[in-house]
Amino acid sequence: MAATNLLSGPSLAKQRPDLTLPWAQRLHGWRYLSMVLLLALGYRTLVVLVFKLPLSPDLPAYPFWPPIAYAQLVVVLLGLRFWPAVTLGSLLNTVWSDGQSLWPEGLFAAANNTAQVFLGVWLLSRFRFDRQLSRLRDVRLLIVLGAMVPSAVSATVGVVNCCLVDAVSLVHLGSIWFNWWIGNVTSILIFFPVALLLPACWQQIQARQRLWEGGAWAVLLAGLAWYVFVAPDRYVVAHYLLMYLPFPLAIWGAIRLGRAGAGVAISLTTSLACWGFIMGCGPFLHFSVTRGENATMVSPEQAILALQAYLCILIGVTLALAAGVTEQDAIKADLADEKEKSEQLLLNILPQPIAQRLKQDQKATIADQFAEVTVLFADIVDFTKLSAELPPRDLVVLLNDIFSAFDDLADHYGLEKIKTIGDAYMVVGGLPDRRDDHALAIVAMAQAMRSVLQEVSQQYGRTFQMRIGINTGPVVAGVIGTKKFIYDLWGDTVNIASRMESAGLANEIQITAATHQALQGCYDVESRQVQVKGKGWMTTYLLRQSRLAATR
């Protein structure tokens, strides 16, 4: 349980990420066997190339072992079913190497290498490792489960084998185990980030993001790393240790350029540090000499350990910073998306100017007087009968189709939807932004609403009709309450508009005298007398043809 908590990030995806490359999953039969053989030959070739590196005679061994990193990286990218390539590669290396026997040393080495690779890849897959290294959690998984744990198992098995085959002093077992372990850990940490972060570098180059800045930084880092680790006359200029001088540039690259910067920093620094060390240059050889009072002791193993510790620290810090920056950028992007969604939801409830005022002061009282606006009420005829005939879900779907189309019309004509109540729809023109043609815009929308209802009738195969009432006059608009608030209207203008709808006729648009006057004779109308509750008899008008359309 403790290990799970250590390796778990703040959020754990339910879907396990696929580590393997898509094309590798499609290899079967002779193609699969050919790929296994090719990878095994690659393992052997890499061993040959490593031994061709000019190792300084003062050093007992190379500070890293690329073949084990190659083997584990291949299985991570291609899948666990390619583990036979590791076994075959180890066996081929034994057979084609002088002075090595296939039994039992060769078989044991192949089994140990395969077990390390299989365990490391299985653990990474089991704990949902993402090879993009875009989260701190993935960096921890790579270091702990991809490098430290399988290397510890391999070192333990290897030491046991040494005890069985060779006469090894118990005093040296701990040193042998640690050298074996940190050598494998260093190899994995050097090659894994470089290979896994190459796509991030390529994406940044394709996107042309900070190319000049990144190029100048890479040149500066390469020059500094060469001077610190490779330059033969460095001690003439500066005889003190400078191996941590590239750290600020590596950190800057990880923070500024993210994962791409981390990959470049790791590849440049580790390659130059290892090359200088193999050639017998650099600051780490200083650790191989221990001066006492009576004698000077030379221990090349200490120099190797110093280099390996340095590289592990550099890689761990760089990867962690890059992953942290990437995570922060992802969090910022998610927050921006959520903020945009919240803004959109708020704007679906309130007009934008009102929403801005509430965001500036949540306790502010929103109440505005408008001298003249035009209010529209629309209601579906015989909705009660319709609701009894249709299942509840079908009824809601129908209303949603109709009112969504009305919402689009409101946006098209620049009007403000206020609310829906059951099957009633309310919209207003002339607020919150004042406009002179509010009556014309409302009437245009009313006519478009009738057209929409005809289309819906054809779609559903039954006739739907509406009553529409319109009135023009002063209103008070504002927001009340603190929960589930809406932008609403109050005043006699609103009441009369509602009465125009309820006292109207099916499939007709009924307007008041105030609205008729605001239209300024742009429409033909039919006058009628209507008794309105609380107002008595009123002269109203049924809208007919537009005179502008008739003139055209």
Coordinates of C-alpha atoms in Angstrom, one line a residue:
M1 CA 0.0 0.0 0.0
A2 CA 2.8 2.4 0.8
A3 CA 4.4 1.8 -2.6
T4 CA 1.1 2.5 -4.3
N5 CA 0.7 5.8 -2.4
L6 CA 4.3 6.8 -3.3
L7 CA 3.8 6.2 -7.0
S8 CA 0.3 7.5 -7.3
G9 CA -0.1 11.0 -8.7
P10 CA -2.8 13.5 -7.8
S11 CA -5.1 12.0 -10.4
L12 CA -4.8 8.5 -11.7
A13 CA -6.3 7.8 -15.1
K14 CA -8.7 4.8 -15.2
Q15 CA -7.6 3.9 -18.7
R16 CA -4.1 2.3 -18.7
P17 CA -2.0 4.1 -21.3
D18 CA -0.7 2.0 -24.1
L19 CA 3.1 2.1 -24.1
T20 CA 3.6 0.2 -27.3
L21 CA 3.9 1.7 -30.8
P22 CA 0.8 0.9 -32.9
W23 CA 2.7 -0.7 -35.8
A24 CA 4.5 -3.2 -33.5
Q25 CA 1.1 -4.6 -32.4
R26 CA 0.4 -5.6 -36.1
L27 CA 3.5 -7.7 -36.5
H28 CA 2.7 -11.4 -36.6
G29 CA 4.2 -14.6 -38.0
W30 CA 7.4 -14.2 -40.0
R31 CA 7.3 -10.4 -39.6
Y32 CA 7.3 -10.8 -35.8
L33 CA 10.2 -13.3 -35.9
S34 CA 12.1 -11.1 -38.3
M35 CA 11.7 -8.2 -36.0
V36 CA 12.9 -10.3 -33.0
L37 CA 16.0 -11.4 -34.9
L38 CA 16.7 -7.8 -36.0
L39 CA 16.4 -6.5 -32.5
A40 CA 18.7 -9.3 -31.2
L41 CA 21.3 -8.3 -33.8
G42 CA 20.9 -4.7 -32.7
Y43 CA 21.7 -5.8 -29.1
R44 CA 24.9 -7.6 -30.2
T45 CA 25.9 -4.7 -32.5
L46 CA 25.5 -2.2 -29.6
V47 CA 27.8 -4.4 -27.4
V48 CA 30.4 -4.4 -30.1
L49 CA 30.2 -0.6 -30.5
V50 CA 30.5 0.0 -26.8
F51 CA 33.7 -2.0 -26.6
K52 CA 35.1 -0.1 -29.5
L53 CA 35.0 3.1 -27.4
P54 CA 38.6 4.1 -26.4
L55 CA 38.5 3.4 -22.7
S56 CA 41.3 5.1 -20.7
P57 CA 43.8 2.5 -19.3
D58 CA 43.3 4.0 -15.8
L59 CA 39.6 2.9 -15.8
P60 CA 38.5 -0.7 -15.0
A61 CA 35.1 -0.4 -16.8
Y62 CA 32.7 1.8 -18.7
P63 CA 30.5 4.0 -16.5
F64 CA 27.4 2.8 -18.3
W65 CA 26.1 -0.2 -20.1
P66 CA 23.9 0.9 -23.1
P67 CA 22.7 -2.7 -24.1
I68 CA 20.5 -3.1 -21.0
A69 CA 18.9 0.3 -21.6
Y70 CA 18.4 -0.6 -25.3
A71 CA 16.8 -3.9 -24.4
Q72 CA 14.4 -2.4 -21.9
L73 CA 13.5 0.5 -24.2
V74 CA 12.8 -1.8 -27.1
V75 CA 10.3 -3.9 -25.0
V76 CA 8.7 -0.7 -23.6
L77 CA 8.1 0.7 -27.1
L78 CA 7.2 -2.6 -28.9
G79 CA 5.5 -4.6 -26.1
L80 CA 6.2 -7.4 -23.7
R81 CA 5.8 -10.0 -26.4
F82 CA 9.2 -8.9 -27.8
W83 CA 11.1 -10.1 -24.7
P84 CA 12.6 -13.0 -26.7
A85 CA 14.7 -10.4 -28.6
V86 CA 16.5 -9.7 -25.3
T87 CA 17.2 -13.4 -24.6
L88 CA 18.3 -14.0 -28.2
G89 CA 20.5 -10.9 -28.2
S90 CA 22.2 -12.0 -25.0
L91 CA 22.8 -15.5 -26.3
L92 CA 24.2 -14.2 -29.6
N93 CA 26.5 -11.9 -27.7
T94 CA 27.8 -14.9 -25.7
V95 CA 28.3 -17.1 -28.7
W96 CA 30.1 -14.4 -30.7
S97 CA 32.4 -13.2 -27.9
D98 CA 35.8 -14.8 -27.2
G99 CA 36.4 -16.5 -23.9
Q100 CA 32.7 -16.9 -23.0
S101 CA 30.8 -20.2 -22.6
L102 CA 27.1 -20.6 -23.4
W103 CA 26.6 -23.0 -20.4
P104 CA 26.1 -22.0 -17.7
E105 CA 27.3 -18.4 -17.8
G106 CA 25.7 -17.4 -21.1
L107 CA 22.3 -18.9 -20.4
F108 CA 22.4 -17.3 -16.9
A109 CA 23.3 -13.9 -18.2
A110 CA 20.5 -14.1 -20.8
A111 CA 17.9 -15.1 -18.2
N112 CA 19.1 -12.3 -15.9
N113 CA 18.9 -9.6 -18.6
T114 CA 15.5 -10.9 -19.7
A115 CA 14.2 -10.9 -16.2
Q116 CA 15.3 -7.4 -15.5
V117 CA 13.8 -6.1 -18.8
F118 CA 10.5 -8.0 -18.3
L119 CA 10.1 -6.9 -14.7
G120 CA 10.8 -3.3 -15.5
V121 CA 8.4 -3.1 -18.4
W122 CA 5.7 -5.0 -16.5
L123 CA 5.9 -2.7 -13.5
L124 CA 5.7 0.4 -15.7
S125 CA 2.7 -1.0 -17.5
R126 CA 1.1 -2.1 -14.3
F127 CA 1.3 1.3 -12.7
R128 CA 0.1 3.1 -15.9
F129 CA 3.4 4.7 -16.9
D130 CA 3.1 7.3 -19.7
R131 CA 6.1 7.4 -22.0
Q132 CA 5.6 11.1 -22.7
L133 CA 7.0 11.9 -19.2
S134 CA 4.6 14.8 -18.9
R135 CA 3.8 14.2 -15.2
L136 CA 5.9 14.0 -12.1
R137 CA 4.3 10.7 -11.4
D138 CA 5.7 9.2 -14.6
V139 CA 9.2 10.5 -13.7
R140 CA 9.0 8.8 -10.3
L141 CA 7.8 5.6 -12.0
L142 CA 10.7 5.6 -14.5
I143 CA 13.3 6.2 -11.7
V144 CA 11.8 3.8 -9.2
L145 CA 10.1 1.0 -11.1
G146 CA 11.8 1.4 -14.5
A147 CA 15.4 1.7 -13.2
M148 CA 16.0 1.1 -9.5
V149 CA 13.8 -1.9 -8.7
P150 CA 14.7 -4.1 -11.8
S151 CA 18.3 -3.2 -11.5
A152 CA 18.3 -4.2 -7.9
V153 CA 16.9 -7.6 -8.8
S154 CA 19.4 -8.0 -11.6
A155 CA 22.3 -7.0 -9.3
T156 CA 21.2 -9.4 -6.6
V157 CA 20.9 -12.3 -9.0
G158 CA 24.2 -11.4 -10.6
V159 CA 26.0 -11.3 -7.3
V160 CA 24.5 -14.7 -6.3
N161 CA 25.8 -16.1 -9.6
C162 CA 29.3 -14.7 -8.9
C163 CA 29.3 -16.4 -5.6
L164 CA 28.3 -19.7 -7.2
V165 CA 30.8 -19.5 -10.1
D166 CA 33.7 -17.6 -8.7
A167 CA 35.3 -17.4 -5.3
V168 CA 34.3 -13.9 -4.3
S169 CA 35.2 -12.5 -0.9
L170 CA 32.2 -11.6 1.2
V171 CA 33.8 -8.2 1.9
H172 CA 33.5 -7.2 -1.8
L173 CA 29.9 -8.4 -2.3
G174 CA 28.4 -5.1 -1.3
S175 CA 30.7 -3.2 -3.6
I176 CA 30.0 -5.5 -6.5
W177 CA 26.2 -5.3 -6.0
F178 CA 26.2 -1.5 -5.8
N179 CA 28.4 -1.1 -8.8
W180 CA 26.2 -3.4 -10.8
W181 CA 23.1 -1.7 -9.6
I182 CA 24.1 1.9 -10.2
G183 CA 25.6 1.0 -13.6
N184 CA 22.2 -0.3 -14.8
V185 CA 20.3 2.5 -13.2
T186 CA 22.5 5.1 -14.9
S187 CA 22.3 3.5 -18.3
I188 CA 18.5 3.4 -18.2
L189 CA 18.2 7.0 -16.9
I190 CA 20.6 8.2 -19.7
F191 CA 19.0 6.5 -22.7
F192 CA 15.3 6.4 -21.7
P193 CA 14.6 10.2 -21.5
V194 CA 16.6 10.9 -24.7
A195 CA 14.6 8.3 -26.7
L196 CA 11.2 9.1 -25.1
L197 CA 11.5 12.9 -25.4
L198 CA 12.6 13.0 -29.0
P199 CA 9.0 13.4 -30.2
A200 CA 8.6 16.4 -27.9
C201 CA 11.7 18.0 -29.5
W202 CA 10.4 17.3 -33.0
Q203 CA 7.0 18.7 -32.2
Q204 CA 8.6 21.9 -30.9
I205 CA 10.7 22.2 -34.0
Q206 CA 7.7 21.7 -36.3
A207 CA 5.7 24.2 -34.3
R208 CA 8.6 26.7 -34.6
Q209 CA 8.3 27.5 -30.9
R210 CA 11.3 29.4 -29.5
L211 CA 13.6 28.0 -32.2
W212 CA 16.2 30.9 -31.9
E213 CA 16.0 30.9 -28.2
G214 CA 16.3 27.1 -27.9
G215 CA 19.1 26.9 -30.5
A216 CA 21.2 29.6 -28.8
W217 CA 20.6 27.8 -25.4
A218 CA 21.6 24.4 -26.9
V219 CA 24.8 25.8 -28.4
L220 CA 25.7 27.5 -25.1
L221 CA 25.1 24.4 -23.1
A222 CA 27.1 22.2 -25.5
G223 CA 30.0 24.6 -25.4
L224 CA 30.0 24.8 -21.6
A225 CA 29.6 21.1 -21.2
W226 CA 32.5 20.5 -23.6
Y227 CA 34.7 22.9 -21.7
V228 CA 33.8 21.3 -18.3
F229 CA 34.0 17.7 -19.3
V230 CA 36.2 17.3 -22.4
A231 CA 38.5 20.3 -22.9
P232 CA 42.1 19.0 -22.3
D233 CA 43.5 22.4 -21.2
R234 CA 40.7 23.2 -18.8
Y235 CA 42.8 22.7 -15.7
V236 CA 45.3 25.2 -17.0
V237 CA 42.6 27.9 -17.1
A238 CA 40.6 26.7 -14.0
H239 CA 42.1 24.0 -11.9
Y240 CA 39.0 23.7 -9.6
L241 CA 36.0 21.4 -10.1
L242 CA 33.3 22.8 -12.4
M243 CA 31.0 19.8 -13.0
Y244 CA 27.9 21.6 -11.6
L245 CA 28.4 24.5 -13.9
P246 CA 26.0 23.1 -16.6
F247 CA 23.3 22.6 -14.0
P248 CA 21.8 26.2 -14.3
L249 CA 21.5 25.9 -18.1
A250 CA 20.0 22.4 -17.9
I251 CA 17.5 23.6 -15.3
W252 CA 16.7 26.7 -17.4
G253 CA 16.1 24.5 -20.4
A254 CA 13.7 22.2 -18.5
I255 CA 11.8 25.2 -17.1
R256 CA 11.7 27.3 -20.3
L257 CA 11.5 24.7 -23.0
G258 CA 9.7 21.9 -21.0
R259 CA 10.3 18.2 -22.0
A260 CA 12.1 19.1 -25.2
G261 CA 14.6 21.2 -23.3
A262 CA 15.0 18.4 -20.8
G263 CA 15.7 15.9 -23.5
V264 CA 18.3 18.1 -25.2
A265 CA 20.0 19.0 -21.9
I266 CA 20.2 15.3 -20.8
S267 CA 21.6 14.2 -24.2
L268 CA 24.2 17.0 -24.5
T269 CA 25.4 16.9 -20.9
T270 CA 25.5 13.1 -20.4
S271 CA 27.2 12.4 -23.8
L272 CA 29.9 14.9 -23.2
A273 CA 30.4 14.0 -19.6
C274 CA 30.7 10.3 -20.5
W275 CA 32.9 10.9 -23.5
G276 CA 35.3 13.1 -21.5
F277 CA 35.5 10.5 -18.8
I278 CA 36.2 7.6 -21.2
M279 CA 39.0 9.7 -22.7
G280 CA 40.5 10.3 -19.3
C281 CA 39.4 14.0 -19.1
G282 CA 37.0 15.8 -16.9
P283 CA 36.6 16.6 -13.2
F284 CA 35.4 13.2 -12.0
L285 CA 38.9 11.5 -12.2
H286 CA 39.8 13.8 -9.3
F287 CA 37.7 11.5 -7.1
S288 CA 39.9 8.5 -8.0
V289 CA 42.8 9.9 -6.0
T290 CA 42.8 10.0 -2.2
R291 CA 45.8 11.6 -0.6
G292 CA 46.6 10.6 3.0
E293 CA 49.3 11.6 5.3
N294 CA 51.7 8.8 4.3
A295 CA 50.4 7.6 0.9
T296 CA 48.3 8.4 -2.1
M297 CA 45.6 5.8 -3.0
V298 CA 44.3 5.4 -6.5
S299 CA 40.7 4.1 -6.8
P300 CA 39.2 4.4 -10.3
E301 CA 35.9 2.9 -9.0
Q302 CA 35.3 6.1 -7.0
A303 CA 35.6 8.2 -10.2
I304 CA 33.1 6.0 -11.9
L305 CA 30.7 6.2 -9.0
A306 CA 31.1 10.0 -8.9
L307 CA 30.2 10.3 -12.6
Q308 CA 27.2 7.9 -12.2
A309 CA 25.9 9.8 -9.1
Y310 CA 26.3 13.1 -11.0
L311 CA 24.4 11.9 -14.0
C312 CA 21.6 10.4 -12.0
I313 CA 21.1 13.6 -10.1
L314 CA 21.2 15.8 -13.2
I315 CA 18.7 13.6 -15.1
G316 CA 16.4 13.3 -12.1
V317 CA 16.3 17.0 -11.4
T318 CA 15.9 17.9 -15.1
L319 CA 13.1 15.4 -15.7
A320 CA 11.3 16.4 -12.6
L321 CA 11.4 20.1 -13.5
A322 CA 10.3 19.5 -17.0
A323 CA 7.4 17.3 -15.9
G324 CA 6.4 19.9 -13.3
V325 CA 6.4 22.6 -15.8
T326 CA 4.3 20.5 -18.2
E327 CA 1.9 19.6 -15.5
Q328 CA 1.5 23.2 -14.5
D329 CA 0.9 24.2 -18.1
A330 CA -1.7 21.4 -18.4
I331 CA -3.4 22.6 -15.2
K332 CA -3.4 26.2 -16.5
A333 CA -4.9 25.0 -19.8
D334 CA -7.6 23.0 -17.9
L335 CA -8.4 25.9 -15.7
A336 CA -8.7 28.2 -18.7
D337 CA -11.0 25.7 -20.3
E338 CA -13.1 25.4 -17.2
K339 CA -13.2 29.2 -16.8
E340 CA -14.3 29.5 -20.4
K341 CA -17.1 26.9 -19.8
S342 CA -18.1 28.7 -16.6
E343 CA -18.2 32.0 -18.5
Q344 CA -20.3 30.5 -21.2
L345 CA -22.7 29.0 -18.6
L346 CA -23.0 32.3 -16.9
L347 CA -23.6 34.1 -20.2
N348 CA -26.4 31.5 -20.9
I349 CA -28.1 32.8 -17.8
L350 CA -27.2 36.5 -17.8
P351 CA -26.5 39.1 -20.4
Q352 CA -22.8 39.9 -20.7
P353 CA -22.8 43.4 -19.2
I354 CA -24.8 42.1 -16.2
A355 CA -22.5 39.2 -15.8
Q356 CA -19.5 41.6 -15.8
R357 CA -21.1 43.8 -13.1
L358 CA -21.9 40.8 -10.9
K359 CA -18.3 39.5 -11.2
Q360 CA -17.0 42.8 -10.2
D361 CA -19.3 43.0 -7.2
Q362 CA -21.3 39.9 -6.3
K363 CA -23.3 41.9 -3.7
A364 CA -24.2 44.7 -6.1
T365 CA -27.9 45.4 -6.7
I366 CA -28.7 45.1 -10.4
A367 CA -31.8 47.2 -11.2
D368 CA -31.9 49.3 -14.4
Q369 CA -34.7 51.4 -15.7
F370 CA -35.3 51.3 -19.5
A371 CA -37.6 53.9 -21.0
E372 CA -38.7 51.9 -23.9
V373 CA -38.3 48.2 -24.8
T374 CA -40.4 45.7 -26.7
V375 CA -41.4 42.5 -24.9
L376 CA -42.6 39.3 -26.6
F377 CA -44.5 36.4 -25.1
A378 CA -45.2 33.2 -27.1
D379 CA -47.2 30.2 -26.1
I380 CA -48.0 26.9 -27.8
V381 CA -51.7 26.4 -28.4
D382 CA -53.3 23.4 -26.7
F383 CA -50.1 22.5 -24.9
T384 CA -52.1 20.8 -22.0
K385 CA -53.7 18.4 -24.5
L386 CA -50.4 17.8 -26.2
S387 CA -48.6 17.0 -22.9
A388 CA -51.3 14.4 -22.1
E389 CA -50.8 12.7 -25.5
L390 CA -47.0 12.6 -25.6
P391 CA -44.6 10.6 -23.3
P392 CA -42.7 13.0 -20.9
R393 CA -39.4 12.4 -22.7
D394 CA -40.8 13.1 -26.1
L395 CA -42.5 16.2 -24.8
V396 CA -39.3 17.6 -23.4
V397 CA -37.4 16.8 -26.7
L398 CA -40.1 18.6 -28.6
L399 CA -39.9 21.7 -26.4
N400 CA -36.1 21.6 -26.6
D401 CA -36.1 21.5 -30.4
I402 CA -38.6 24.5 -30.6
F403 CA -37.0 26.7 -27.9
S404 CA -33.4 26.0 -29.1
A405 CA -34.4 27.2 -32.6
F406 CA -36.0 30.3 -30.9
D407 CA -32.7 30.9 -29.0
D408 CA -30.9 30.9 -32.3
L409 CA -33.3 33.5 -33.6
A410 CA -32.8 35.7 -30.6
D411 CA -29.0 35.6 -31.2
H412 CA -29.6 36.3 -34.9
Y413 CA -31.7 39.4 -34.3
G414 CA -29.6 40.6 -31.3
L415 CA -32.4 40.2 -28.8
E416 CA -32.3 39.1 -25.2
K417 CA -34.0 35.9 -24.1
I418 CA -35.4 36.3 -20.6
K419 CA -36.9 32.9 -19.7
T420 CA -39.2 30.0 -20.5
I421 CA -42.1 29.1 -18.3
G422 CA -43.5 25.7 -19.3
D423 CA -44.4 26.2 -22.9
A424 CA -44.2 30.0 -22.8
Y425 CA -41.2 31.8 -24.3
M426 CA -40.2 35.4 -23.3
V427 CA -37.8 37.6 -25.2
V428 CA -37.1 41.4 -25.2
G429 CA -35.5 43.9 -27.5
G430 CA -33.8 47.1 -26.4
L431 CA -31.9 45.9 -23.4
P432 CA -29.4 45.6 -21.8
D433 CA -27.9 47.5 -24.7
R434 CA -30.3 50.1 -25.9
R435 CA -31.3 50.2 -29.6
D436 CA -33.9 52.2 -31.5
D437 CA -35.2 49.4 -33.7
H438 CA -36.2 47.1 -30.9
A439 CA -39.8 46.8 -32.0
L440 CA -38.9 46.0 -35.6
A441 CA -36.4 43.3 -34.4
I442 CA -39.0 41.7 -32.1
V443 CA -41.6 41.6 -34.9
A444 CA -39.1 40.1 -37.3
M445 CA -38.3 37.4 -34.8
A446 CA -42.0 36.7 -34.1
Q447 CA -42.5 36.1 -37.9
A448 CA -39.5 33.8 -37.9
M449 CA -40.8 31.9 -34.9
R450 CA -44.0 31.0 -36.9
S451 CA -41.8 29.8 -39.7
V452 CA -39.8 27.6 -37.3
L453 CA -43.1 26.2 -35.9
Q454 CA -44.2 25.2 -39.4
E455 CA -40.9 23.4 -40.0
V456 CA -41.3 21.5 -36.7
S457 CA -44.9 20.6 -37.7
Q458 CA -43.6 19.0 -40.9
Q459 CA -40.8 17.3 -39.0
Y460 CA -43.1 15.7 -36.4
G461 CA -46.1 15.1 -38.8
R462 CA -48.6 17.1 -36.7
T463 CA -49.7 20.7 -36.6
F464 CA -48.3 23.1 -33.9
Q465 CA -49.6 26.6 -33.5
M466 CA -48.6 29.5 -31.3
R467 CA -50.1 32.7 -29.9
I468 CA -47.7 35.6 -29.8
G469 CA -48.2 38.8 -27.9
I470 CA -46.0 42.0 -28.1
N471 CA -46.0 45.2 -26.2
T472 CA -43.7 48.2 -26.0
G473 CA -43.0 50.5 -23.0
P474 CA -40.8 51.1 -20.0
V475 CA -39.6 48.3 -17.8
V476 CA -37.3 47.6 -14.8
A477 CA -34.7 44.9 -15.5
G478 CA -32.5 43.4 -12.8
V479 CA -31.3 40.4 -10.9
I480 CA -32.7 39.3 -7.5
G481 CA -31.7 36.6 -5.1
T482 CA -28.4 34.9 -4.5
K483 CA -29.2 31.3 -5.8
K484 CA -30.6 30.2 -9.1
F485 CA -31.0 33.9 -10.1
I486 CA -32.1 35.1 -13.5
Y487 CA -32.2 38.4 -15.3
D488 CA -35.9 39.3 -15.2
L489 CA -38.2 42.2 -16.1
W490 CA -40.9 44.0 -14.1
G491 CA -43.5 46.5 -15.0
D492 CA -46.9 47.1 -16.6
T493 CA -45.3 46.6 -20.0
V494 CA -44.5 43.0 -19.2
N495 CA -48.0 42.3 -17.9
I496 CA -49.7 43.7 -20.9
A497 CA -47.4 41.8 -23.3
S498 CA -48.4 38.6 -21.4
R499 CA -52.1 39.5 -21.8
M500 CA -51.6 40.1 -25.5
E501 CA -50.4 36.5 -25.8
S502 CA -53.2 35.0 -23.7
A503 CA -55.9 37.0 -25.4
G504 CA -54.5 36.4 -28.9
L505 CA -55.5 34.0 -31.6
A506 CA -53.8 30.8 -32.8
N507 CA -51.0 31.4 -35.3
E508 CA -51.4 35.2 -35.0
I509 CA -49.1 38.0 -33.7
Q510 CA -51.0 40.5 -31.6
I511 CA -49.4 43.8 -30.8
T512 CA -50.5 46.8 -28.7
A513 CA -51.0 50.4 -29.9
A514 CA -47.6 51.3 -28.4
T515 CA -45.9 48.7 -30.5
H516 CA -47.9 49.7 -33.5
Q517 CA -46.7 53.3 -33.0
A518 CA -43.0 52.1 -32.6
L519 CA -43.2 50.2 -35.9
Q520 CA -43.9 53.5 -37.6
G521 CA -46.2 52.1 -40.2
C522 CA -43.8 49.5 -41.5
Y523 CA -46.4 46.7 -41.3
D524 CA -50.0 46.4 -42.3
V525 CA -52.2 45.5 -39.3
E526 CA -55.8 44.5 -38.6
S527 CA -57.4 46.4 -35.7
R528 CA -59.5 44.6 -33.1
Q529 CA -60.9 45.2 -29.6
V530 CA -59.8 42.9 -26.8
Q531 CA -60.8 42.9 -23.1
V532 CA -57.7 42.7 -21.0
K533 CA -57.8 41.7 -17.3
G534 CA -57.1 44.7 -15.2
K535 CA -57.2 47.1 -18.2
G536 CA -60.7 46.6 -19.7
W537 CA -61.2 47.0 -23.4
M538 CA -58.1 47.8 -25.4
T539 CA -57.4 48.4 -29.1
T540 CA -54.9 45.9 -30.4
Y541 CA -53.6 44.9 -33.8
L542 CA -53.0 41.6 -35.6
L543 CA -49.8 41.8 -37.6
R544 CA -50.1 41.4 -41.4
Q545 CA -47.8 41.9 -44.3
S546 CA -44.7 44.1 -44.1
R547 CA -45.0 47.2 -46.2
L548 CA -41.3 47.2 -46.8
A549 CA -41.6 43.7 -48.4
A550 CA -44.6 44.8 -50.4
T551 CA -42.8 47.8 -51.7
R552 CA -39.8 45.7 -52.9

